[in-house]
Amino acid sequence: MTVTLPPPGLTAREDTGLAHRIARSAAATTGARLCTEDFADWLDGRRRAHRFRVDRIPFADLDGWAFAGATGDLGHRSGRFFTVEGLQVRTGEEPHPEWHQPIIKQPEVGILGLLVKEFDGVLHFLMQAKMEPGNPNLLQLSPTVQATRSNYTKVHRGADVKYIDHFVSPDRGRVIADVLQSEHGSWFLHKSNRNMIVETDEEVPLDDDFCWLTLGQIGELLHRDNVVNMDSRTVLACAPFPHDEPGALHSDTALLSWFTAERSRHDVHAERIPLDDVHGWHRGESSIDHEDGRYFRVVALAVQAGNREVSGWTQPLFEPRGLGVTAFLTRDIGGVRHVLAHARVEGGFLDTVELGPTVQCTPGNFAHLPGDRRPPFLDLVLAAPTQRIRYEAVHSEEGGRFLNAESRYLLVDADDDPRVPLDPPQGYRWVTPGQLTSLVRHGHYVNVQARTLLACLNATVSRT
């Protein structure tokens, strides 16, 4: 039997009441302020209301950014925002016991915050139509606040971040969730953001680029490609979504013991090195590329955006090579739905491993490898018949740092499939969505891709 503890600051009675309110919002597919059927027109209207333009430029045209003479690291003259440096990772494990790569170093902690308010007895979430230069369609649905410390302390000398006071002064409302979560460990070094959900009883003036939606409405939008951005998905995963689970294959204690053992058995050494010393990568006038044309490249953009705190800027971004695949295999075990989680090693993690999806990769990076060296379960997911796919949508990753970084997110049934045993390979464990929800209340247990799938899984549950 799993035991789910209330989040810090809530009594058991308050937690039960909140779970009911979350469930009621998830079941509400008609909002009190904006109908789901009208959302696409509303988003198109926000797109037409502002001028957006993104152009690729050579590194020499970056304004305020330069490669350091001694190291080749790419940074901003202010010393803020982020730098692109080199990383050497040694794990001693096949198929990649050691590698070099560019990495984003952004030590400051940003805020990803959702403001919540009750309308007609149902919780609504304040969402923002926000432009990010790396998003394939530019404008997506972001949290109420999505800001680095440099943004909300106005290092860029731009406009104020709207609604930020609800999160830097959370005594103005009731904190529902507040946890430091990791960002993409393959592209960021030790990056965390503060994921927050705060409920308010105040009157909230509604800016034109914001709208109130129920969890049920957001759940429906999560079934559409490239509508709900990554920052919204990670915060939504932190909501105390109720799960009616009479039991689990592994107790919470056994699961935590296995996870601790996984962290202990991996010997990961990640060391920052000068960008000029990264082997196998070459810098040209407009990009930094891997010699085999795989993985990703570093590029530069010039951006114009009418609804951002700063209307124009230039910056570097990471651009992956190809569409990713991110999937949980799912299975009914004892009448309870489970997902197959993977204790993943990523060079940028703070603590060796985090729980990730069953499959998380860009298939093209492994196309040259024989089957026994390809990621476990990848070919099974790629060949999954339509009737076994419980959920599918294409979502983009963080559009402020990554360009056209899209993955096909999937929940794939593996019931009665002999290739997916109850006793999976080392590094994999069957967990329930309720167990994942409990772990997400604590930082650096569940990676950002698995948090997206948890948010999508919750959305799938709310529609059944």
Tab-separated table of C-alpha atoms in Angstrom:
chain	number	residue	atom	x	y	z
A	1	MET	CA	0.000	0.000	0.000
A	2	THR	CA	1.414	3.406	-0.929
A	3	VAL	CA	1.372	6.198	1.612
A	4	THR	CA	1.116	9.729	0.236
A	5	LEU	CA	2.176	12.480	2.622
A	6	PRO	CA	0.696	15.981	2.420
A	7	PRO	CA	3.031	18.657	1.065
A	8	PRO	CA	4.905	20.792	3.600
A	9	GLY	CA	2.683	23.365	5.290
A	10	LEU	CA	-0.609	21.499	4.792
A	11	THR	CA	-2.408	19.442	7.388
A	12	ALA	CA	-3.898	16.106	6.336
A	13	ARG	CA	-7.391	17.638	6.379
A	14	GLU	CA	-6.304	20.575	4.216
A	15	ASP	CA	-4.543	18.196	1.840
A	16	THR	CA	-7.679	16.070	1.431
A	17	GLY	CA	-9.766	19.153	0.722
A	18	LEU	CA	-7.227	20.428	-1.781
A	19	ALA	CA	-7.136	17.053	-3.556
A	20	HIS	CA	-10.907	17.207	-4.000
A	21	ARG	CA	-10.648	20.746	-5.379
A	22	ILE	CA	-7.881	19.708	-7.790
A	23	ALA	CA	-10.012	16.751	-8.952
A	24	ARG	CA	-13.020	19.036	-9.443
A	25	SER	CA	-10.931	21.416	-11.561
A	26	ALA	CA	-9.539	18.492	-13.591
A	27	ALA	CA	-13.071	17.286	-14.293
A	28	ALA	CA	-14.237	20.746	-15.408
A	29	THR	CA	-13.716	21.037	-19.150
A	30	THR	CA	-15.784	24.218	-19.408
A	31	GLY	CA	-14.245	27.280	-17.816
A	32	ALA	CA	-15.959	30.183	-16.150
A	33	ARG	CA	-13.894	32.773	-18.027
A	34	LEU	CA	-12.947	31.252	-21.413
A	35	CYS	CA	-14.579	28.356	-23.252
A	36	THR	CA	-12.198	25.702	-24.530
A	37	GLU	CA	-13.812	25.993	-27.967
A	38	ASP	CA	-12.803	29.650	-28.054
A	39	PHE	CA	-9.212	29.105	-26.933
A	40	ALA	CA	-7.671	28.674	-30.415
A	41	ASP	CA	-9.221	31.950	-31.573
A	42	TRP	CA	-8.018	33.678	-28.408
A	43	LEU	CA	-4.448	32.420	-28.923
A	44	ASP	CA	-4.505	33.427	-32.603
A	45	GLY	CA	-5.700	36.851	-31.527
A	46	ARG	CA	-2.752	37.239	-29.168
A	47	ARG	CA	-0.426	36.161	-31.980
A	48	ARG	CA	-1.887	38.828	-34.280
A	49	ALA	CA	-1.726	41.477	-31.560
A	50	HIS	CA	2.062	41.453	-31.393
A	51	ARG	CA	4.964	41.519	-33.799
A	52	PHE	CA	7.227	38.469	-33.574
A	53	ARG	CA	10.318	37.826	-35.630
A	54	VAL	CA	13.223	35.416	-35.207
A	55	ASP	CA	16.269	35.355	-37.497
A	56	ARG	CA	19.376	33.202	-37.472
A	57	ILE	CA	22.524	35.280	-37.320
A	58	PRO	CA	26.291	34.636	-37.238
A	59	PHE	CA	27.962	34.688	-33.847
A	60	ALA	CA	29.687	37.954	-34.806
A	61	ASP	CA	26.283	39.703	-34.849
A	62	LEU	CA	25.406	38.788	-31.269
A	63	ASP	CA	24.910	42.014	-29.298
A	64	GLY	CA	26.584	41.858	-25.885
A	65	TRP	CA	27.713	38.248	-26.302
A	66	ALA	CA	31.265	37.155	-27.089
A	67	PHE	CA	33.620	34.183	-26.959
A	68	ALA	CA	36.205	34.610	-24.183
A	69	GLY	CA	39.740	34.730	-25.537
A	70	ALA	CA	41.260	32.395	-22.945
A	71	THR	CA	38.577	29.674	-22.881
A	72	GLY	CA	36.286	30.147	-25.868
A	73	ASP	CA	33.300	30.204	-23.479
A	74	LEU	CA	30.335	32.154	-24.855
A	75	GLY	CA	28.947	34.666	-22.369
A	76	HIS	CA	27.188	37.997	-21.946
A	77	ARG	CA	29.141	41.160	-21.114
A	78	SER	CA	26.950	41.746	-18.040
A	79	GLY	CA	28.133	38.484	-16.520
A	80	ARG	CA	24.478	37.494	-16.074
A	81	PHE	CA	21.945	35.346	-17.963
A	82	PHE	CA	23.999	32.242	-18.870
A	83	THR	CA	27.190	31.010	-20.466
A	84	VAL	CA	27.909	28.239	-22.963
A	85	GLU	CA	30.884	26.287	-21.666
A	86	GLY	CA	32.400	22.839	-22.119
A	87	LEU	CA	31.644	19.699	-20.102
A	88	GLN	CA	33.604	16.469	-19.779
A	89	VAL	CA	31.579	13.545	-18.416
A	90	ARG	CA	32.992	10.184	-17.310
A	91	THR	CA	30.688	7.360	-16.222
A	92	GLY	CA	32.680	4.251	-17.149
A	93	GLU	CA	29.435	2.741	-18.463
A	94	GLU	CA	28.634	1.576	-21.971
A	95	PRO	CA	27.672	2.624	-24.561
A	96	HIS	CA	29.192	6.034	-23.714
A	97	PRO	CA	31.730	5.766	-20.856
A	98	GLU	CA	33.079	9.267	-21.564
A	99	TRP	CA	32.110	12.236	-23.698
A	100	HIS	CA	32.624	15.976	-24.229
A	101	GLN	CA	29.889	18.476	-25.057
A	102	PRO	CA	28.879	22.132	-24.857
A	103	ILE	CA	26.679	22.843	-21.827
A	104	ILE	CA	24.595	25.791	-20.608
A	105	LYS	CA	25.706	27.128	-17.234
A	106	GLN	CA	22.966	29.248	-15.663
A	107	PRO	CA	23.450	29.271	-11.886
A	108	GLU	CA	20.566	31.553	-11.001
A	109	VAL	CA	17.253	30.024	-9.953
A	110	GLY	CA	14.222	31.221	-11.884
A	111	ILE	CA	10.552	31.186	-10.933
A	112	LEU	CA	7.940	29.177	-12.785
A	113	GLY	CA	4.689	30.108	-11.094
A	114	LEU	CA	1.005	29.381	-11.593
A	115	LEU	CA	-1.532	31.664	-9.923
A	116	VAL	CA	-4.765	29.903	-8.969
A	117	LYS	CA	-8.148	31.405	-8.138
A	118	GLU	CA	-11.589	29.952	-7.618
A	119	PHE	CA	-14.433	30.935	-9.927
A	120	ASP	CA	-17.915	29.453	-9.466
A	121	GLY	CA	-16.489	26.970	-6.975
A	122	VAL	CA	-13.817	25.650	-9.388
A	123	LEU	CA	-10.073	26.320	-9.341
A	124	HIS	CA	-8.805	28.154	-12.418
A	125	PHE	CA	-5.150	28.640	-13.417
A	126	LEU	CA	-3.854	31.920	-14.820
A	127	MET	CA	-2.046	31.078	-18.052
A	128	GLN	CA	-0.026	33.338	-20.324
A	129	ALA	CA	0.327	33.472	-24.111
A	130	LYS	CA	4.097	33.867	-24.146
A	131	MET	CA	6.504	34.140	-27.030
A	132	GLU	CA	9.714	32.125	-26.815
A	133	PRO	CA	12.188	32.373	-29.708
A	134	GLY	CA	12.924	28.643	-29.794
A	135	ASN	CA	9.330	27.459	-29.990
A	136	PRO	CA	8.437	26.156	-33.472
A	137	ASN	CA	5.220	28.219	-33.447
A	138	LEU	CA	6.686	30.970	-31.208
A	139	LEU	CA	3.576	31.531	-29.060
A	140	GLN	CA	2.541	28.912	-26.505
A	141	LEU	CA	0.718	28.716	-23.199
A	142	SER	CA	3.112	29.413	-20.348
A	143	PRO	CA	2.667	29.739	-16.573
A	144	THR	CA	1.565	33.011	-15.007
A	145	VAL	CA	5.210	33.805	-14.307
A	146	GLN	CA	8.154	32.370	-16.209
A	147	ALA	CA	11.186	34.422	-15.333
A	148	THR	CA	14.844	34.093	-14.484
A	149	ARG	CA	16.206	36.153	-11.594
A	150	SER	CA	17.840	38.395	-14.208
A	151	ASN	CA	14.362	38.990	-15.666
A	152	TYR	CA	12.496	39.846	-12.494
A	153	THR	CA	15.361	41.858	-10.993
A	154	LYS	CA	15.456	43.764	-14.328
A	155	VAL	CA	19.097	43.216	-15.255
A	156	HIS	CA	17.937	43.725	-18.846
A	157	ARG	CA	16.306	47.079	-17.858
A	158	GLY	CA	13.006	45.910	-19.300
A	159	ALA	CA	9.425	46.117	-18.089
A	160	ASP	CA	8.228	44.560	-14.836
A	161	VAL	CA	7.338	40.856	-14.863
A	162	LYS	CA	3.568	40.763	-14.508
A	163	TYR	CA	2.105	39.115	-11.374
A	164	ILE	CA	5.573	38.417	-9.942
A	165	ASP	CA	4.577	39.809	-6.514
A	166	HIS	CA	2.309	36.803	-5.916
A	167	PHE	CA	5.395	34.563	-5.995
A	168	VAL	CA	8.172	36.642	-4.426
A	169	SER	CA	5.717	37.565	-1.646
A	170	PRO	CA	3.747	34.308	-1.346
A	171	ASP	CA	2.205	35.425	1.974
A	172	ARG	CA	-0.273	37.223	-0.278
A	173	GLY	CA	-1.866	33.819	-0.966
A	174	ARG	CA	-1.875	30.135	-0.105
A	175	VAL	CA	1.106	28.129	-1.354
A	176	ILE	CA	-0.100	24.872	-2.932
A	177	ALA	CA	3.274	23.762	-4.300
A	178	ASP	CA	6.796	25.143	-3.996
A	179	VAL	CA	9.740	22.944	-4.997
A	180	LEU	CA	13.082	23.271	-6.779
A	181	GLN	CA	13.069	21.098	-9.892
A	182	SER	CA	15.850	20.291	-12.335
A	183	GLU	CA	15.943	21.395	-15.928
A	184	HIS	CA	17.247	19.333	-18.870
A	185	GLY	CA	20.278	17.501	-17.503
A	186	SER	CA	21.655	16.845	-20.978
A	187	TRP	CA	21.895	20.544	-21.845
A	188	PHE	CA	22.004	22.438	-18.539
A	189	LEU	CA	24.614	22.086	-15.799
A	190	HIS	CA	23.027	21.931	-12.332
A	191	LYS	CA	20.089	24.132	-13.404
A	192	SER	CA	17.073	24.413	-11.131
A	193	ASN	CA	13.882	26.429	-11.222
A	194	ARG	CA	11.450	27.128	-8.419
A	195	ASN	CA	8.125	25.525	-9.410
A	196	MET	CA	5.287	27.251	-7.577
A	197	ILE	CA	1.490	27.139	-7.416
A	198	VAL	CA	-0.095	29.892	-5.323
A	199	GLU	CA	-3.800	30.397	-4.676
A	200	THR	CA	-5.163	33.906	-4.230
A	201	ASP	CA	-8.453	35.369	-3.071
A	202	GLU	CA	-7.526	38.829	-4.334
A	203	GLU	CA	-9.021	40.524	-7.326
A	204	VAL	CA	-6.562	39.938	-10.166
A	205	PRO	CA	-6.592	42.435	-13.043
A	206	LEU	CA	-6.448	40.391	-16.235
A	207	ASP	CA	-3.837	41.402	-18.784
A	208	ASP	CA	-4.750	40.841	-22.444
A	209	ASP	CA	-2.112	38.113	-22.868
A	210	PHE	CA	-3.461	36.045	-19.943
A	211	CYS	CA	-6.478	33.789	-19.484
A	212	TRP	CA	-8.052	31.692	-16.706
A	213	LEU	CA	-8.433	27.965	-17.455
A	214	THR	CA	-9.455	24.942	-15.388
A	215	LEU	CA	-7.206	21.896	-15.110
A	216	GLY	CA	-9.678	20.045	-17.307
A	217	GLN	CA	-9.323	22.652	-20.034
A	218	ILE	CA	-5.536	22.547	-19.800
A	219	GLY	CA	-5.778	18.746	-19.952
A	220	GLU	CA	-7.615	18.982	-23.251
A	221	LEU	CA	-5.005	21.417	-24.597
A	222	LEU	CA	-2.234	18.966	-23.623
A	223	HIS	CA	-3.642	16.659	-26.293
A	224	ARG	CA	-2.800	19.286	-28.942
A	225	ASP	CA	0.671	19.646	-30.442
A	226	ASN	CA	2.840	22.532	-29.247
A	227	VAL	CA	0.222	24.441	-27.275
A	228	VAL	CA	1.187	24.043	-23.589
A	229	ASN	CA	4.842	24.901	-23.080
A	230	MET	CA	7.405	22.972	-21.041
A	231	ASP	CA	7.382	25.388	-18.123
A	232	SER	CA	3.624	24.994	-17.723
A	233	ARG	CA	3.909	21.212	-17.880
A	234	THR	CA	6.560	20.957	-15.166
A	235	VAL	CA	4.580	23.169	-12.771
A	236	LEU	CA	1.339	21.289	-13.490
A	237	ALA	CA	3.116	18.053	-12.584
A	238	CYS	CA	3.765	19.517	-9.112
A	239	ALA	CA	0.041	19.928	-8.405
A	240	PRO	CA	-1.223	17.495	-5.732
A	241	PHE	CA	-3.333	15.575	-8.225
A	242	PRO	CA	-5.337	12.842	-6.445
A	243	HIS	CA	-4.744	9.212	-7.426
A	244	ASP	CA	-7.053	6.463	-6.196
A	245	GLU	CA	-4.533	3.632	-5.950
A	246	PRO	CA	-5.279	0.698	-3.617
A	247	GLY	CA	-1.691	-0.516	-3.851
A	248	ALA	CA	1.526	-0.654	-5.839
A	249	LEU	CA	3.990	-3.300	-6.985
A	250	HIS	CA	6.665	-1.706	-4.773
A	251	SER	CA	6.031	0.111	-1.501
A	252	ASP	CA	7.149	3.723	-1.192
A	253	THR	CA	9.982	2.642	1.088
A	254	ALA	CA	11.134	-0.059	-1.326
A	255	LEU	CA	10.978	2.381	-4.228
A	256	LEU	CA	13.063	4.976	-2.381
A	257	SER	CA	15.566	2.304	-1.353
A	258	TRP	CA	15.953	1.173	-4.962
A	259	PHE	CA	16.349	4.790	-6.113
A	260	THR	CA	19.010	5.471	-3.467
A	261	ALA	CA	20.858	2.328	-4.563
A	262	GLU	CA	20.725	3.546	-8.173
A	263	ARG	CA	22.232	6.877	-7.181
A	264	SER	CA	24.923	5.067	-5.232
A	265	ARG	CA	25.966	2.572	-7.907
A	266	HIS	CA	26.645	5.154	-10.632
A	267	ASP	CA	30.025	6.867	-10.559
A	268	VAL	CA	29.526	10.065	-12.568
A	269	HIS	CA	32.271	12.663	-12.902
A	270	ALA	CA	31.166	15.851	-14.673
A	271	GLU	CA	33.800	18.561	-15.003
A	272	ARG	CA	33.523	21.994	-16.588
A	273	ILE	CA	36.198	22.589	-19.223
A	274	PRO	CA	36.858	25.463	-21.665
A	275	LEU	CA	34.549	25.405	-24.657
A	276	ASP	CA	37.642	25.471	-26.882
A	277	ASP	CA	38.769	22.157	-25.342
A	278	VAL	CA	35.608	20.197	-26.157
A	279	HIS	CA	36.749	17.302	-28.363
A	280	GLY	CA	34.681	16.354	-31.388
A	281	TRP	CA	32.931	19.728	-31.712
A	282	HIS	CA	33.836	22.489	-34.168
A	283	ARG	CA	32.957	26.173	-34.146
A	284	GLY	CA	32.010	27.872	-37.384
A	285	GLU	CA	30.747	31.364	-38.146
A	286	SER	CA	27.119	30.543	-37.313
A	287	SER	CA	27.115	27.308	-35.326
A	288	ILE	CA	29.024	24.901	-33.115
A	289	ASP	CA	28.500	21.369	-34.427
A	290	HIS	CA	29.417	17.810	-33.532
A	291	GLU	CA	31.805	16.280	-36.046
A	292	ASP	CA	29.318	13.473	-36.855
A	293	GLY	CA	26.368	15.855	-37.331
A	294	ARG	CA	24.519	14.313	-34.368
A	295	TYR	CA	23.106	15.418	-31.005
A	296	PHE	CA	22.650	19.217	-31.232
A	297	ARG	CA	24.355	22.403	-32.299
A	298	VAL	CA	24.792	25.870	-30.803
A	299	VAL	CA	23.347	28.689	-32.927
A	300	ALA	CA	22.599	32.410	-32.585
A	301	LEU	CA	19.310	34.291	-33.068
A	302	ALA	CA	18.079	37.858	-33.320
A	303	VAL	CA	14.622	38.214	-31.750
A	304	GLN	CA	11.824	40.775	-31.844
A	305	ALA	CA	8.798	40.274	-29.595
A	306	GLY	CA	6.117	42.842	-28.864
A	307	ASN	CA	4.837	41.279	-25.637
A	308	ARG	CA	8.083	40.566	-23.798
A	309	GLU	CA	9.752	42.598	-21.042
A	310	VAL	CA	12.402	43.533	-23.653
A	311	SER	CA	11.181	43.971	-27.232
A	312	GLY	CA	14.400	42.953	-29.004
A	313	TRP	CA	17.566	41.026	-28.235
A	314	THR	CA	20.084	38.487	-29.521
A	315	GLN	CA	21.143	35.235	-27.864
A	316	PRO	CA	22.630	31.758	-28.406
A	317	LEU	CA	20.425	28.640	-28.284
A	318	PHE	CA	20.907	24.868	-28.510
A	319	GLU	CA	19.244	23.219	-31.521
A	320	PRO	CA	18.737	19.420	-31.396
A	321	ARG	CA	19.258	17.276	-34.480
A	322	GLY	CA	15.887	15.674	-35.076
A	323	LEU	CA	12.603	14.888	-33.337
A	324	GLY	CA	12.924	13.234	-29.941
A	325	VAL	CA	10.874	10.351	-28.561
A	326	THR	CA	9.850	10.428	-24.907
A	327	ALA	CA	7.633	7.604	-23.644
A	328	PHE	CA	6.407	5.751	-20.601
A	329	LEU	CA	5.506	2.118	-21.071
A	330	THR	CA	2.438	1.443	-18.925
A	331	ARG	CA	1.050	-1.750	-17.463
A	332	ASP	CA	-1.866	-2.823	-15.298
A	333	ILE	CA	-0.443	-4.591	-12.235
A	334	GLY	CA	-2.941	-5.910	-9.705
A	335	GLY	CA	-5.631	-3.617	-11.084
A	336	VAL	CA	-3.426	-0.519	-10.700
A	337	ARG	CA	-1.863	1.335	-13.626
A	338	HIS	CA	1.948	1.544	-13.410
A	339	VAL	CA	4.582	3.214	-15.593
A	340	LEU	CA	8.110	1.963	-16.218
A	341	ALA	CA	10.559	4.582	-14.924
A	342	HIS	CA	14.260	4.703	-15.723
A	343	ALA	CA	16.958	5.922	-13.323
A	344	ARG	CA	18.737	8.111	-15.889
A	345	VAL	CA	22.283	9.415	-15.813
A	346	GLU	CA	22.620	12.888	-17.342
A	347	GLY	CA	25.803	14.933	-17.170
A	348	GLY	CA	24.111	18.069	-15.845
A	349	PHE	CA	22.226	16.522	-12.916
A	350	LEU	CA	23.080	17.596	-9.414
A	351	ASP	CA	23.058	14.018	-8.097
A	352	THR	CA	23.972	11.313	-10.667
A	353	VAL	CA	20.463	10.121	-11.611
A	354	GLU	CA	16.822	11.183	-11.665
A	355	LEU	CA	13.749	9.169	-12.574
A	356	GLY	CA	13.022	9.589	-16.252
A	357	PRO	CA	10.688	8.034	-18.815
A	358	THR	CA	11.161	4.503	-20.133
A	359	VAL	CA	12.506	5.963	-23.375
A	360	GLN	CA	14.038	9.430	-23.753
A	361	CYS	CA	16.228	10.042	-26.767
A	362	THR	CA	16.496	11.288	-30.320
A	363	PRO	CA	16.317	8.078	-32.402
A	364	GLY	CA	18.502	9.501	-35.163
A	365	ASN	CA	21.454	9.687	-32.770
A	366	PHE	CA	21.363	5.877	-32.464
A	367	ALA	CA	20.418	4.889	-36.019
A	368	HIS	CA	24.009	3.813	-36.758
A	369	LEU	CA	24.193	1.441	-33.789
A	370	PRO	CA	23.292	-2.267	-33.709
A	371	GLY	CA	20.182	-3.278	-31.806
A	372	ASP	CA	21.966	-4.335	-28.615
A	373	ARG	CA	23.531	-0.855	-28.279
A	374	ARG	CA	20.340	1.096	-28.864
A	375	PRO	CA	18.369	2.394	-25.860
A	376	PRO	CA	16.269	-0.351	-24.228
A	377	PHE	CA	12.628	-0.413	-25.355
A	378	LEU	CA	13.202	2.232	-28.064
A	379	ASP	CA	12.323	-0.038	-30.967
A	380	LEU	CA	9.286	-1.368	-29.098
A	381	VAL	CA	7.976	2.190	-28.640
A	382	LEU	CA	8.711	3.179	-32.245
A	383	ALA	CA	6.779	0.146	-33.522
A	384	ALA	CA	3.853	0.468	-31.102
A	385	PRO	CA	0.505	-0.086	-32.872
A	386	THR	CA	-2.094	2.650	-32.622
A	387	GLN	CA	-4.345	0.616	-30.341
A	388	ARG	CA	-1.632	0.475	-27.673
A	389	ILE	CA	-0.996	4.228	-27.591
A	390	ARG	CA	-2.920	5.778	-24.683
A	391	TYR	CA	-1.580	9.276	-25.257
A	392	GLU	CA	0.387	10.998	-28.018
A	393	ALA	CA	1.303	14.611	-28.718
A	394	VAL	CA	4.314	16.588	-29.895
A	395	HIS	CA	5.575	19.048	-27.291
A	396	SER	CA	8.499	21.439	-27.510
A	397	GLU	CA	11.088	21.848	-24.793
A	398	GLU	CA	12.129	25.113	-23.142
A	399	GLY	CA	11.885	27.723	-25.897
A	400	GLY	CA	14.069	30.301	-24.186
A	401	ARG	CA	17.220	28.197	-24.512
A	402	PHE	CA	16.449	25.542	-27.144
A	403	LEU	CA	15.504	26.020	-30.795
A	404	ASN	CA	12.947	23.693	-32.387
A	405	ALA	CA	13.500	21.136	-29.627
A	406	GLU	CA	10.477	18.881	-30.073
A	407	SER	CA	9.677	15.423	-28.792
A	408	ARG	CA	6.898	12.984	-29.494
A	409	TYR	CA	5.479	12.275	-26.035
A	410	LEU	CA	3.785	8.893	-25.641
A	411	LEU	CA	2.086	6.625	-23.122
A	412	VAL	CA	2.223	3.106	-24.553
A	413	ASP	CA	0.413	0.094	-23.095
A	414	ALA	CA	2.626	-2.938	-22.554
A	415	ASP	CA	0.038	-5.222	-20.945
A	416	ASP	CA	0.794	-8.897	-21.661
A	417	ASP	CA	3.872	-8.003	-23.723
A	418	PRO	CA	6.601	-10.544	-22.864
A	419	ARG	CA	9.293	-8.039	-23.887
A	420	VAL	CA	8.300	-5.848	-20.905
A	421	PRO	CA	8.584	-8.017	-17.793
A	422	LEU	CA	7.422	-7.313	-14.238
A	423	ASP	CA	11.087	-7.674	-13.290
A	424	PRO	CA	12.635	-5.178	-15.753
A	425	PRO	CA	16.347	-4.671	-16.532
A	426	GLN	CA	18.647	-2.990	-14.037
A	427	GLY	CA	17.926	0.703	-13.760
A	428	TYR	CA	14.187	0.372	-14.431
A	429	ARG	CA	11.286	0.144	-11.964
A	430	TRP	CA	7.503	-0.016	-12.153
A	431	VAL	CA	5.955	2.928	-10.268
A	432	THR	CA	2.420	4.255	-9.984
A	433	PRO	CA	1.384	7.765	-11.041
A	434	GLY	CA	0.558	8.426	-7.385
A	435	GLN	CA	4.083	7.522	-6.351
A	436	LEU	CA	5.497	9.832	-9.021
A	437	THR	CA	3.181	12.619	-7.837
A	438	SER	CA	4.502	12.171	-4.296
A	439	LEU	CA	8.122	12.215	-5.483
A	440	VAL	CA	7.588	15.373	-7.543
A	441	ARG	CA	6.828	17.213	-4.313
A	442	HIS	CA	10.560	16.898	-3.628
A	443	GLY	CA	13.299	18.321	-5.845
A	444	HIS	CA	15.586	16.358	-8.143
A	445	TYR	CA	13.780	13.020	-7.986
A	446	VAL	CA	11.832	13.172	-11.282
A	447	ASN	CA	13.345	14.709	-14.408
A	448	VAL	CA	11.649	17.315	-16.556
A	449	GLN	CA	10.642	14.892	-19.321
A	450	ALA	CA	9.006	12.520	-16.840
A	451	ARG	CA	7.222	15.487	-15.253
A	452	THR	CA	5.786	16.378	-18.656
A	453	LEU	CA	4.517	12.820	-19.075
A	454	LEU	CA	3.062	12.874	-15.558
A	455	ALA	CA	1.148	16.050	-16.415
A	456	CYS	CA	-0.053	14.397	-19.638
A	457	LEU	CA	-0.972	11.203	-17.796
A	458	ASN	CA	-3.022	13.204	-15.307
A	459	ALA	CA	-4.694	14.920	-18.242
A	460	THR	CA	-5.516	11.523	-19.733
A	461	VAL	CA	-7.013	10.333	-16.423
A	462	SER	CA	-9.155	13.478	-16.189
A	463	ARG	CA	-10.741	12.671	-19.578
A	464	THR	CA	-11.681	9.068	-18.687
